[in-house]
Structures are given as C-alpha cells and as structure tokens.
Short mmCIF file of C-alpha atoms in Angstrom, two decimals:
data_model
loop_
_atom_site.label_atom_id
_atom_site.label_comp_id
_atom_site.label_asym_id
_atom_site.label_seq_id
_atom_site.Cartn_x
_atom_site.Cartn_y
_atom_site.Cartn_z
CA MET P 1 38.21 30.12 50.62
CA SER P 2 40.97 31.12 47.98
CA HIS P 3 39.95 32.34 43.42
CA LEU P 4 42.42 28.69 43.70
CA ALA P 5 40.51 26.33 45.99
CA VAL P 6 37.11 27.54 44.82
CA ALA P 7 38.69 26.53 41.50
CA ASP P 8 39.45 23.51 42.22
CA GLU P 9 36.94 22.35 44.34
CA ILE P 10 34.36 23.57 41.24
CA ALA P 11 36.85 20.85 39.14
CA GLU P 12 35.66 17.98 41.78
CA LEU P 13 32.48 18.47 41.71
CA LEU P 14 32.73 18.48 38.32
CA ALA P 15 35.09 15.02 38.31
CA SER P 16 32.48 13.79 40.85
CA ASP P 17 28.93 13.99 38.06
CA LEU P 18 27.89 17.02 40.93
CA GLY P 19 26.94 18.89 38.02
CA GLU P 20 24.40 20.53 39.83
CA THR P 21 26.15 21.50 42.95
CA ALA P 22 29.10 22.31 40.81
CA LEU P 23 26.87 24.98 39.84
CA GLN P 24 25.23 26.47 42.75
CA LEU P 25 28.98 27.20 44.77
CA ALA P 26 30.46 28.24 40.27
CA GLU P 27 27.29 31.31 41.44
CA LEU P 28 27.19 32.26 44.53
CA GLU P 29 31.50 32.42 44.80
CA CYS P 30 32.85 32.99 40.94
CA ARG P 31 30.44 35.50 39.57
CA PRO P 32 30.80 38.33 42.35
CA ARG P 33 34.09 38.04 42.28
CA LEU P 34 34.81 38.07 38.09
CA HIS P 35 35.23 41.70 38.08
CA ASP P 36 36.12 42.75 41.24
CA ALA P 37 39.73 44.32 39.77
CA SER P 38 41.74 43.88 43.02
CA TYR P 39 42.28 40.24 42.61
CA PRO P 40 44.70 39.14 40.05
CA ALA P 41 43.45 39.07 36.03
CA GLY P 42 44.53 36.04 35.92
CA GLU P 43 43.20 34.29 39.11
CA ARG P 44 39.96 35.81 38.21
CA LEU P 45 40.19 33.71 34.60
CA ARG P 46 40.80 30.15 37.07
CA LEU P 47 37.23 31.83 37.88
CA ALA P 48 35.80 32.21 35.27
CA ARG P 49 36.94 29.55 33.21
CA ALA P 50 35.20 27.54 36.16
CA LEU P 51 32.34 29.11 35.92
CA ALA P 52 31.89 28.46 32.00
CA ALA P 53 33.16 24.33 32.33
CA SER P 54 29.98 23.91 35.79
CA LEU P 55 27.58 26.32 33.26
CA ARG P 56 28.21 23.84 30.60
CA ALA P 57 27.92 20.71 32.37
CA ALA P 58 24.26 21.76 32.80
CA ASN P 59 24.13 22.74 29.32
CA GLN P 60 24.66 25.74 29.36
CA HIS P 61 26.45 26.73 26.41
CA ARG P 62 25.73 30.08 25.20
CA ALA P 63 25.80 31.21 29.09
CA ALA P 64 28.86 29.56 29.80
CA LEU P 65 29.79 31.72 25.88
CA ARG P 66 29.12 34.72 27.49
CA ALA P 67 30.52 34.45 30.00
CA THR P 68 33.54 33.97 29.22
CA ALA P 69 33.89 36.42 26.24
CA ASP P 70 32.60 39.17 28.70
CA PHE P 71 35.62 38.45 31.63
CA VAL P 72 38.24 37.88 28.54
CA SER P 73 36.70 41.12 26.79
CA ALA P 74 36.96 43.32 30.45
CA ALA P 75 40.81 41.73 31.46
CA ARG P 76 42.10 41.10 27.60
CA GLY P 77 44.27 44.22 28.20
CA GLN P 78 45.44 42.35 31.12
CA LEU P 79 45.52 39.11 31.18
CA ALA P 80 49.05 37.29 29.28
CA ALA P 81 48.77 35.51 25.97
CA ALA P 82 48.75 32.99 27.19
CA ASP P 83 46.09 32.87 29.43
CA VAL P 84 44.09 34.77 26.35
CA GLU P 85 44.92 31.93 24.23
CA ALA P 86 43.42 30.03 27.11
CA ALA P 87 40.17 31.71 26.47
CA ALA P 88 40.33 31.62 23.08
CA ARG P 89 40.60 27.22 23.09
CA ASP P 90 37.75 27.14 25.94
CA MET P 91 35.70 29.53 23.94
CA ALA P 92 36.27 26.98 20.61
CA ASP P 93 34.66 23.96 22.29
CA ILE P 94 31.61 25.51 23.32
CA ARG P 95 31.27 27.11 19.67
CA TRP P 96 31.96 23.10 18.57
CA ALA P 97 29.67 21.81 20.40
CA LEU P 98 26.93 24.21 19.39
CA GLY P 99 27.25 23.31 16.16
CA GLU P 100 29.49 26.42 15.37
CA ALA P 101 32.09 25.27 13.46
CA ASP P 102 32.46 28.34 10.99
CA LEU P 103 32.91 30.45 14.57
CA CYS P 104 35.27 27.99 16.36
CA LEU P 105 37.37 28.22 13.70
CA ALA P 106 38.11 31.70 13.69
CA GLN P 107 37.65 30.99 17.48
CA LEU P 108 40.71 28.84 17.28
CA ARG P 109 42.72 31.35 14.19
CA GLN P 110 43.43 34.44 17.32
CA ILE P 111 45.75 31.65 18.76
CA PRO P 112 48.98 32.25 17.44
CA ARG P 113 50.23 29.96 14.55
CA ALA P 114 53.31 29.62 16.22
CA HIS P 115 51.52 28.45 19.39
CA ARG P 116 48.50 26.35 18.18
CA ALA P 117 49.84 23.15 19.63
CA ALA P 118 48.19 19.57 18.26
CA ARG P 119 44.16 19.23 18.83
CA ASP P 120 44.27 22.22 18.09
CA TRP P 121 44.94 21.78 14.79
CA ALA P 122 42.88 18.68 14.34
CA ARG P 123 39.91 20.67 15.44
CA MET P 124 40.82 23.10 13.45
CA ALA P 125 40.87 20.13 10.12
CA ARG P 126 37.44 19.55 11.91
CA CYS P 127 35.81 22.51 11.96
CA ALA P 128 37.11 22.94 8.11
CA ALA P 129 36.15 19.36 6.60
CA ALA P 130 32.44 20.05 8.88
CA LEU P 131 32.27 22.47 6.21
CA GLY P 132 33.04 21.39 3.08
CA GLN P 133 36.02 22.79 3.25
CA ARG P 134 38.71 19.80 2.13
CA ALA P 135 41.44 21.89 0.85
CA ASP P 136 42.20 23.16 4.45
CA ALA P 137 40.90 20.33 6.41
CA ALA P 138 43.69 18.58 4.29
CA ALA P 139 46.53 21.53 5.48
CA PHE P 140 45.14 21.84 9.44
CA GLY P 141 45.53 17.64 9.66
CA ALA P 142 48.54 17.64 7.88
CA MET P 143 49.83 20.09 10.47
CA ALA P 144 48.34 18.56 13.55
CA ARG P 145 50.28 15.26 12.62
CA PRO P 146 54.29 14.84 14.04
CA GLY P 147 56.67 17.29 11.28
CA GLY P 148 53.61 19.31 10.07
CA ALA P 149 54.28 22.16 10.91
CA ALA P 150 57.22 22.94 9.28
CA ALA P 151 56.05 21.42 6.27
CA ALA P 152 54.17 24.39 5.93
CA HIS P 153 56.86 26.94 7.03
CA GLU P 154 57.33 26.99 2.74
CA GLY P 155 53.42 28.08 2.76
CA VAL P 156 53.99 31.02 5.99
CA ALA P 157 56.58 32.40 4.21
CA ALA P 158 54.92 32.62 0.87
CA LEU P 159 52.59 35.10 2.22
CA ALA P 160 54.81 36.55 4.50
CA ARG P 161 56.88 37.42 1.07
CA ALA P 162 53.32 38.87 -0.44
CA ALA P 163 52.17 40.91 2.66
CA GLU P 164 55.06 42.44 1.73
CA LEU P 165 55.08 43.53 -2.04
CA MET P 166 51.25 44.98 -1.74
CA ARG P 167 53.01 47.33 1.44
CA ARG P 168 54.30 47.60 -2.22
CA LEU P 169 51.56 49.04 -3.67
CA ASP P 170 53.06 45.85 -6.30
CA TYR P 171 49.55 43.90 -6.90
CA ALA P 172 50.36 41.92 -10.02
CA ALA P 173 53.37 40.41 -7.97
CA ALA P 174 51.43 39.86 -4.63
CA GLY P 175 48.95 38.19 -6.84
CA ALA P 176 50.82 35.39 -8.81
CA GLU P 177 53.39 34.92 -5.78
CA LEU P 178 49.64 33.40 -3.94
CA ARG P 179 48.46 32.17 -6.01
CA ARG P 180 51.59 30.06 -6.29
CA ALA P 181 50.89 30.14 -2.65
CA GLY P 182 47.69 28.58 -3.40
CA ARG P 183 48.03 26.05 -5.12
CA ARG P 184 51.37 24.49 -3.14
CA HIS P 185 49.95 25.76 0.04
CA PRO P 186 46.15 26.32 0.32
CA SER P 187 44.62 28.36 2.79
CA ALA P 188 41.25 31.14 3.50
CA ARG P 189 44.87 33.49 4.77
CA ALA P 190 46.27 33.20 1.35
CA THR P 191 42.57 33.48 -0.23
CA ALA P 192 41.60 36.75 1.71
CA LEU P 193 44.83 38.49 0.93
CA LEU P 194 44.10 37.14 -3.16
CA ALA P 195 41.17 38.85 -1.85
CA ALA P 196 42.37 42.77 -0.86
CA CYS P 197 44.95 42.22 -3.98
CA ARG P 198 41.92 42.53 -6.14
CA PHE P 199 40.48 45.13 -3.94
CA ASN P 200 43.17 47.20 -5.25
CA GLU P 201 43.33 46.69 -8.19
CA GLY P 202 39.91 47.99 -8.67
CA ALA P 203 38.41 44.41 -9.70
CA ASP P 204 35.40 44.55 -6.86
CA GLY P 205 33.28 41.15 -8.15
CA GLN P 206 36.55 39.04 -8.64
CA ALA P 207 37.06 41.06 -4.61
CA ARG P 208 33.71 39.81 -3.14
CA ALA P 209 33.48 36.72 -4.16
CA LEU P 210 36.96 35.82 -2.68
CA PHE P 211 36.53 37.54 0.17
CA GLU P 212 33.16 35.76 0.90
CA ARG P 213 35.73 32.65 0.16
CA ALA P 214 38.11 33.35 3.33
CA ALA P 215 35.40 33.69 4.86
CA ALA P 216 33.56 30.61 4.63
CA GLY P 217 36.99 29.28 5.38
CA GLY P 218 36.89 31.07 8.97
CA ALA P 219 39.12 34.16 7.85
CA ALA P 220 36.44 36.78 8.82
CA PHE P 221 38.98 37.94 10.31
CA ASP P 222 41.62 38.54 7.74
CA GLU P 223 41.67 41.52 5.81
CA ALA P 224 38.06 42.66 7.02
CA GLY P 225 39.13 46.29 6.78
CA ALA P 226 39.08 45.33 3.01
CA HIS P 227 36.60 43.58 2.66
CA ALA P 228 34.15 46.39 4.35
CA ALA P 229 35.43 49.19 1.81
CA LEU P 230 34.53 46.97 -0.87
CA LEU P 231 31.13 46.72 0.25
CA ALA P 232 30.96 50.28 1.27
CA ARG P 233 32.73 51.43 -1.94
CA THR P 234 29.86 48.84 -3.85
CA GLY P 235 26.68 51.46 -2.47
CA ASP P 236 26.23 47.45 -0.59
CA ARG P 237 25.02 49.14 3.40
CA LEU P 238 23.68 45.84 4.22
CA GLY P 239 26.30 43.90 3.39
CA VAL P 240 28.41 46.10 5.36
CA HIS P 241 26.07 45.91 8.35
CA ALA P 242 25.87 42.06 8.00
CA LEU P 243 30.34 41.73 7.88
CA ALA P 244 29.77 43.55 11.27
CA ARG P 245 27.21 41.60 13.33
CA ARG P 246 29.83 38.84 12.12
CA LEU P 247 33.43 39.89 13.39
CA LEU P 248 31.18 41.02 17.04
CA ALA P 249 29.75 38.72 17.18
CA ALA P 250 32.88 35.55 17.02
CA ASP P 251 34.67 38.47 19.62
CA ALA P 252 34.05 41.57 19.88
CA ALA P 253 36.84 42.13 22.06
CA ARG P 254 37.99 42.64 18.51
CA ALA P 255 38.18 45.91 16.97
CA GLU P 256 37.90 44.77 13.06
CA GLY P 257 34.04 43.80 13.93
CA TRP P 258 33.76 47.66 15.54
CA ALA P 259 35.44 49.57 12.54
CA ALA P 260 32.85 48.07 9.67
CA MET P 261 30.92 49.64 12.38
CA ALA P 262 31.81 52.16 11.92
CA ARG P 263 31.43 52.75 8.19
CA PHE P 264 28.03 51.07 8.30
CA LEU P 265 26.26 53.86 10.75
CA ALA P 266 29.03 56.11 8.34
CA MET P 267 26.90 55.34 5.78
CA ALA P 268 23.48 55.38 7.12
CA GLY P 269 23.58 59.70 8.11
CA ARG P 270 24.91 58.98 11.59
CA ALA P 271 28.62 60.47 11.38
CA GLN P 272 28.79 61.08 15.08
CA ASP P 273 27.56 58.42 16.48
CA ALA P 274 30.61 56.84 13.50
CA LEU P 275 33.43 58.07 15.47
CA ALA P 276 32.74 57.38 18.02
CA VAL P 277 32.63 53.32 17.34
CA ALA P 278 35.73 54.40 15.42
CA TRP P 279 37.16 55.53 17.85
CA LYS P 280 37.14 52.78 20.21
CA ALA P 281 38.53 50.57 16.99
CA GLN P 282 41.45 52.90 17.49
CA ALA P 283 41.30 52.68 21.04
CA LEU P 284 41.26 48.45 20.75
CA ALA P 285 43.50 47.79 18.95
CA PRO P 286 45.64 51.65 18.10
CA ARG P 287 48.63 49.35 15.81
CA LEU P 288 45.48 48.62 13.14
CA ALA P 289 45.23 49.99 9.68
CA ASP P 290 40.81 49.26 9.87
CA GLY P 291 39.47 52.35 12.77
CA PHE P 292 41.61 54.85 11.36
CA LEU P 293 40.24 54.01 7.78
CA ALA P 294 36.63 53.82 9.15
CA GLU P 295 37.63 56.93 11.06
CA GLY P 296 38.63 58.95 7.73
CA ALA P 297 34.58 57.18 6.41
CA ALA P 298 33.00 58.93 8.96
CA GLN P 299 35.50 62.84 9.45
CA LEU P 300 34.12 63.39 6.00
CA ALA P 301 30.19 62.13 6.26
CA ALA P 302 30.43 64.50 9.27
CA GLY P 303 32.19 66.68 6.85
CA ASN P 304 35.22 67.38 8.92
CA ALA P 305 38.09 67.11 5.60
CA PRO P 306 41.03 67.54 7.36
CA ASP P 307 40.54 65.71 10.46
CA ALA P 308 39.77 62.61 7.63
CA ALA P 309 43.05 63.93 5.43
CA ALA P 310 44.54 62.93 9.36
CA ALA P 311 43.07 59.83 10.50
CA LEU P 312 43.56 58.99 6.66
CA ARG P 313 47.08 59.47 6.57
CA ARG P 314 47.51 57.14 10.05
CA ALA P 315 46.16 54.87 8.25
CA HIS P 316 48.14 54.39 5.04
CA ALA P 317 51.14 54.53 7.41
CA LEU P 318 50.12 51.57 9.13
CA ALA P 319 49.04 49.34 5.99
CA PRO P 320 50.18 51.29 2.83
CA SER P 321 47.22 50.11 0.34
CA ALA P 322 46.17 51.80 -3.23
CA PHE P 323 42.25 52.83 -1.48
CA ALA P 324 44.04 53.89 2.00
CA CYS P 325 45.57 56.73 -0.97
CA ALA P 326 43.01 57.76 -3.02
CA GLU P 327 40.72 58.60 0.40
CA LEU P 328 43.37 60.22 1.22
CA VAL P 329 44.27 62.65 -1.90
CA ARG P 330 40.08 62.54 -1.25
CA ALA P 331 40.47 64.83 2.26
CA LEU P 332 43.03 66.24 0.93
CA VAL P 333 41.68 68.18 -2.00
CA ARG P 334 38.65 68.69 -0.49
CA ALA P 335 40.56 69.71 2.68
CA GLU P 336 41.63 72.40 0.04
CA GLN P 337 45.30 71.01 0.94
CA LEU P 338 46.60 70.29 -3.54
CA HIS P 339 49.41 69.92 -3.14
CA ASP P 340 49.79 66.88 -0.45
CA ALA P 341 47.12 65.76 -2.50
CA PHE P 342 49.41 65.68 -6.15
CA VAL P 343 52.40 65.28 -3.57
CA HIS P 344 50.09 61.55 -2.66
CA ALA P 345 48.49 60.87 -6.04
CA ARG P 346 52.08 61.23 -7.50
CA ASP P 347 54.23 58.94 -5.33
CA MET P 348 51.24 55.69 -6.16
CA ALA P 349 51.21 56.30 -9.25
CA GLU P 350 55.07 56.22 -9.14
CA ARG P 351 54.77 52.56 -7.56
CA MET P 352 51.93 51.56 -9.90
CA PRO P 353 52.70 52.77 -12.93
CA ARG P 354 49.67 52.80 -16.24
CA HIS P 355 47.52 51.04 -14.08
CA PRO P 356 43.83 52.92 -13.86
CA ALA P 357 43.28 54.00 -10.40
CA ALA P 358 47.72 55.22 -10.40
CA LEU P 359 45.94 57.85 -13.49
CA ALA P 360 42.78 59.08 -12.26
CA LEU P 361 43.79 59.50 -9.07
CA VAL P 362 46.28 62.33 -10.63
CA GLY P 363 44.14 63.24 -13.38
CA ALA P 364 41.08 64.36 -10.50
CA VAL P 365 43.77 66.59 -8.90
CA LEU P 366 45.80 68.37 -12.45
CA ALA P 367 41.87 68.45 -12.92
CA HIS P 368 41.58 71.19 -9.92
CA SER P 369 44.76 73.65 -11.50
CA PRO P 370 42.86 75.43 -14.71
CA GLU P 371 46.51 74.96 -16.48
CA SER P 372 47.03 71.87 -15.92
CA ALA P 373 43.32 70.39 -17.60
CA ASP P 374 44.49 69.61 -20.48
CA LYS P 375 46.55 66.73 -18.95
CA ALA P 376 44.21 65.61 -16.49
CA GLU P 377 42.10 65.48 -19.37
CA ALA P 378 44.37 63.31 -20.63
CA LEU P 379 45.22 61.36 -17.20
CA LEU P 380 41.31 60.64 -17.10
CA ALA P 381 40.59 59.18 -20.81
CA ALA P 382 43.36 56.78 -20.40
CA ALA P 383 42.14 55.21 -17.09
CA LEU P 384 38.90 55.27 -18.93
CA ARG P 385 40.73 53.02 -22.13
CA ALA P 386 42.37 50.95 -19.14
CA ASP P 387 39.45 50.23 -17.48
CA ARG P 388 36.09 51.62 -19.22
CA ARG P 389 33.90 50.53 -15.39
CA HIS P 390 35.97 52.00 -14.26
CA ALA P 391 33.95 54.67 -11.72
CA PRO P 392 35.95 57.67 -9.85
CA ALA P 393 38.18 57.83 -13.92
CA VAL P 394 34.35 58.76 -14.96
CA ASP P 395 33.21 60.45 -12.00
CA ALA P 396 36.56 62.66 -12.53
CA LEU P 397 36.35 63.66 -16.04
CA ALA P 398 32.94 64.62 -15.98
CA ALA P 399 33.13 67.26 -12.91
CA LEU P 400 36.02 68.10 -16.05
CA TYR P 401 33.64 68.44 -18.27
CA VAL P 402 30.81 70.55 -15.85
CA ALA P 403 33.55 72.65 -14.96
CA ARG P 404 34.95 73.42 -18.26
CA GLY P 405 31.83 74.29 -19.12
CA ARG P 406 30.93 70.93 -21.63
CA VAL P 407 27.89 70.25 -19.78
CA SER P 408 26.62 68.07 -23.58
CA ASP P 409 30.44 66.08 -23.15
CA ALA P 410 29.61 65.26 -19.51
CA ARG P 411 26.42 63.84 -20.37
CA ALA P 412 27.25 61.43 -23.16
CA LEU P 413 30.45 60.03 -21.15
CA LEU P 414 27.82 59.74 -18.59
CA GLU P 415 25.44 58.25 -20.66
CA SER P 416 27.79 55.42 -22.51
CA HIS P 417 29.28 54.08 -19.06
CA LEU P 418 26.00 53.54 -16.39
CA PRO P 419 24.47 50.80 -18.19
CA GLU P 420 28.52 49.49 -16.96
CA ILE P 421 28.74 51.34 -13.62
CA PRO P 422 24.63 51.68 -12.60
CA THR P 423 25.34 52.32 -9.34
CA ASP P 424 23.48 54.45 -7.07
CA ASP P 425 26.16 57.09 -7.27
CA MET P 426 26.32 57.20 -11.73
CA HIS P 427 22.69 57.57 -11.07
CA THR P 428 23.23 59.88 -8.71
CA ARG P 429 26.10 61.46 -10.64
CA TYR P 430 24.63 61.52 -14.89
CA ALA P 431 20.64 63.14 -12.94
CA ASP P 432 23.60 66.26 -11.53
CA VAL P 433 24.16 66.66 -15.02
CA LEU P 434 20.54 66.38 -16.37
CA THR P 435 19.85 69.04 -13.72
CA LEU P 436 22.73 71.37 -15.20
CA ALA P 437 21.28 70.95 -19.11
CA ASN P 438 18.16 72.05 -17.94
CA ASP P 439 16.72 68.11 -18.42
CA LEU P 440 14.46 68.22 -15.28
CA PRO P 441 12.22 65.56 -16.64
CA ALA P 442 14.66 62.50 -17.21
CA ALA P 443 17.22 64.38 -13.80
CA ALA P 444 13.73 62.77 -11.89
CA VAL P 445 13.73 59.71 -13.13
CA SER P 446 17.59 58.92 -12.66
CA TYR P 447 17.15 61.11 -9.34
CA ALA P 448 14.65 57.73 -8.71
CA ALA P 449 16.59 55.25 -9.73
CA ALA P 450 19.23 56.28 -7.56
CA LEU P 451 17.40 56.35 -4.77
CA ASP P 452 15.04 53.00 -5.39
CA LEU P 453 19.80 51.12 -5.60
CA ASN P 454 20.22 53.43 -1.88
CA PRO P 455 16.80 54.87 -0.01
CA ASP P 456 20.07 56.72 2.91
CA ASN P 457 22.13 58.69 -0.78
CA GLN P 458 21.13 61.88 0.96
CA ARG P 459 22.51 63.93 -2.71
CA ALA P 460 20.04 62.04 -4.69
CA ARG P 461 17.91 62.99 -2.19
CA ALA P 462 17.65 66.80 -2.21
CA GLY P 463 17.96 65.95 -6.14
CA TYR P 464 14.80 65.18 -6.75
CA ASP P 465 13.13 67.07 -4.68
CA ARG P 466 14.78 70.09 -5.95
CA VAL P 467 14.29 68.79 -9.39
CA GLY P 468 10.71 68.70 -8.51
CA ARG P 469 10.78 72.23 -7.12
CA LEU P 470 10.75 72.80 -10.43
CA MET P 471 8.57 71.49 -12.35
CA GLN P 472 6.57 72.86 -10.17
CA PRO P 473 4.25 75.65 -11.81
CA ASN P 474 3.99 79.13 -9.73
CA PRO P 475 0.89 80.66 -10.53
CA ASP P 476 1.32 83.66 -8.72
CA ASN P 477 3.26 84.16 -11.09
CA ASP P 478 0.93 83.40 -13.98
CA ASN P 479 -1.65 85.53 -12.73
CA ASP P 480 0.67 88.52 -12.53
CA ASN P 481 1.52 87.74 -15.56
CA ASP P 482 -2.05 86.95 -17.58
CA SER P 483 -3.50 90.95 -15.74
CA ASP P 484 -1.30 93.47 -16.58
CA SER P 485 1.79 92.04 -18.92
CA ASP P 486 2.49 95.01 -19.54
CA ASN P 487 3.85 96.19 -16.32
CA ASP P 488 6.21 92.72 -16.15
CA ASN P 489 7.47 94.14 -19.09
CA ASP P 490 8.60 97.32 -17.64
CA ASN P 491 10.50 95.40 -15.05
CA ASP P 492 11.83 92.93 -16.82
CA ASN P 493 13.82 96.45 -18.30
CA ASP P 494 13.56 97.83 -14.65
CA ASP P 495 16.26 95.56 -13.55
CA GLY P 496 17.18 93.66 -16.49
CA ASN P 497 17.71 90.11 -15.16
CA GLY P 498 15.29 88.97 -17.61
CA ASP P 499 14.35 86.10 -15.56
CA GLY P 500 10.09 86.40 -16.49
CA ASP P 501 8.99 84.95 -12.65
CA GLY P 502 8.80 88.43 -11.14
CA ASP P 503 11.24 87.37 -8.45
CA GLY P 504 14.55 89.08 -9.45
CA ASP P 505 16.84 85.36 -9.72
CA ASP P 506 17.07 83.56 -13.40
CA ASP P 507 16.07 79.90 -12.92
CA GLU P 508 19.45 79.52 -14.72
CA GLU P 509 20.99 80.62 -11.66
CA GLN P 510 18.92 77.68 -9.28
CA LEU P 511 20.76 75.60 -10.75
CA LEU P 512 24.34 76.51 -10.44
CA PRO P 513 24.99 75.85 -7.64
CA MET P 514 24.31 72.39 -8.52
CA GLU P 515 27.63 72.25 -10.53
CA SER P 516 29.32 72.84 -6.64
CA ASP P 517 28.23 69.16 -6.35
CA PHE P 518 31.80 68.13 -8.56
CA SER P 519 33.85 68.93 -6.24
CA ASP P 520 34.29 65.16 -4.05
CA ALA P 521 34.81 64.05 -8.31
CA LEU P 522 37.59 66.18 -8.67
#
C-alpha cells in the first residue's frame, strides 16, 4: 500500500469513528516508514500527520505531539515551507487541546505573518485572551477579520524601522519608535525589541521585566539571544537554564534554545559541552547571531580568546549590537589584539556618543597603554558620572588603579559602588583588592558573599581558598624561630629576602599574582 493510500485509509477510518482500527493501522504502516529516507519527505509528513491524528483520536495528545515534533526536527531541511507550516498548525492544535495556550501561541508565531490564515489569527486571539493579554487578543482578532492584514501594515513597518535603527546602535531612536508602535499596534514582538534596546543600553532591570512580558505574550523566541545574555550578565545561571528549557520544549528544531543552553553550560564550567551545543545551534541557523554569541562565551570560558574573538566577530557582523561589540572587544583584549580592540571600541563610541557603555569600553582598552592611562581614567570616570551603576566601568577603573599601584583608591571605589551593584563579580573584585591590601579577613568575607550569590564562581572559590591558606599560621616556622632565632636572622641576612618565614619568598609576593585577575576588566 502506498504512502498516500495509507494516509487516506486512516482518514476514512477516523471519519467513520473507527479510531482504534485507525491507530492500529497507523502504528503498523506509518511509524516504520517515517524515517525511511528513500521516500520523499512530503509523503512521509503525510504519514506522520496521519499517525498523529490517530493518536489524538485515542486521546494520546502527548504522543501525537512527540511524533510530529520528532519527524519535523529530523526532516526539517528536506520539507517545503508549506509542509513545515502545516506541521506547526497541527502542533498548535495539540497544544490548544492540552490547554497550553502559551505554547500554542508560540507555535503559531513560527508561521510567517504573510502566510497566516484567518483561522491562525483567530486561534492566536483565543490564546492571547486565555493568557489575559487583552491588547494582543484584540490585535490578533482584528487580523482575523477581513482586511485586518492591511490595517496592521503600519505596525509591521514600524517594527522594521526600529530593527534597522538597532542595527545602527541607535537605541534611543529605536526605543522611541517601538514605544510609538506599542501605543498604536501593541504586540509582544515590539515588547521583545524594546527589551533588547534596554539591554544593550545597560538597563538590565527594565530589560528583564520587558523580556518576561514579551515571553508571556508568546514572543519567547524574539530576541532570545539577548534575553539569555542578559540573564548570564546578571549571574542568573538558573534563569538561563529555565529559558533554554522553555525554548527547547516549544521547538527543539530551532537554534535559540540550544544557544541559551550553551550559555548555561559555559556558566556551569562545562566549556567543551557548551561549545558542542553552540555549534549545534549554528548548524540549525547559520544566519542567526545567537549561536555565535554563545560560542564566544564558551570559548572565553575555555580560555580560547582568539577563537572567541572569531566567533564574536561573526555574531557582530550578522546582528550588530552594543553587547556583541563589547564582548568582541573583551575577547580581542584577552587575545592581546589591542589595535583591533580599539578600532571596534571607537566605532561603538562614534555610534553611541557619550553613552557610558561606549565610554567605558574605550577607556578599558586605552588603560592597557601607560601613555594613555590618564585619558583612560578620565573616560572611565566620565562613564561613572553618567551611570553610577555601570559595572564594567567600575571594574575597569578599579583594575586601572591597581595597575598604577593605587590599591587604596581601588578599594575606596569598590566600597562606594558595591551597595549599588551587589553582584558576585563585584564582591569578587572587591575581595581581590582587599587581598592586595593585605586585609585578609575582610577579603574572606567578601569572597564568601560572592559564593553565596553564585556557588559556581570559580575565581571567588580560588580566592577564598588562597586567603584561607594565607591566614593559617605555619607551626614549623614558629618552632624554628623559637629554637634558633639567631640562626634565622643570619639566614635572613644571607639570602637578603627578609621574608621572615624561612621559605625564601615574601608573603607579599604570594599576593602579587592577584593583580593578573584584573586583566579581564581592562
């Protein structure tokens, strides 16, 4: 029996209320043929849809959803766009039957706007209403009515203008355009774009609230890379994991969920696993920046700065953003490619004049040259005058103070900003400076505070252990000093080190490598 004949026979059985017989036939004839590549993918999709229909008739909705999703994920590159859209409608119907209005809405959003039928808009309106999103429900309902698409054309054009402004790093103008579009044609997509604007401007709190609102409106995939980067930047490892799980549950064949999972793995110290997952995201969507941003984070976590710079350069070319530019500059600095780092930092400063993020980026690069250290300090101070909560500027200025031997200034700076930026990274930075200042008890307290906020902070863990060792007395040296102090004094005079502990090294020398921990900030 041919594929089409099997599908037609199952449809007839279902129409005749012979669901059990239809399911038996589907299990016998459809399932074995689904992954047989010798048959056209379109015909196999007919079998997958017939199998899903028979499972749904038997109230096995989860099994029907899994059968459809598994087939589409495996054959996505072989299916025509119309076939993928038909499968998306089937999965949306199943999600609706399961009462998962949010996932149903996300499924329907995968169908291009120009290809959505009136019934798609109507179902989206019902989903939005079930989620309490009255504005979106009204907008979708208007699209379902005759002539609704033309009425929404202005809103689509506004989003396109805002997206182009964002590519130019003109976030102020893009935000104004999006706010106007939101008042006239409210949509979750506009909210997601506005969240990305605020994220790139450094307003993390506002960006997070907007991303959550956009996801609740069914736009979880819109600007998902920026959402994951925001959560990672604020140290919310569990939040990154939860976002990745939600995206993969909605559609494991899309790259956004895998890119978010790669970020989580990099944060969890599993850099090689993160790289493998990031490359999977790139294979699924070679023109999407998310996979390359995730690879950059994983390569930096693995200590491969040149490879990180290559990935981030690709990400910035695909989707220019202030965040991608800043990450690229950081990777170039770590790879000691300071000229390229300065070129990219200066380009960002020209596009975002007087913005604290741009000022801090240029200042951090200039701080690597003794000749431009004064100018770097002035730029970083200007960034903090513009935004006292700009953590990269605080980090870079503290690092510059340490590099110039002004440890007390670095300590005072961090003490003044720590209450406003109480992150694990800031506590770690403060503990590093306290260690350099030889205030070991206070350093231990600050390292512990960092670990309370993020138990996976390896630098804080290493610093806490190092300080603990330095604070422990050495009983062997004490006994030697008590038994033959004159001999110790002679040895001190002979070796000229004057360390007083008999090991030939200054205790102070043990603290000096801590200064290298500040290289990331510069």
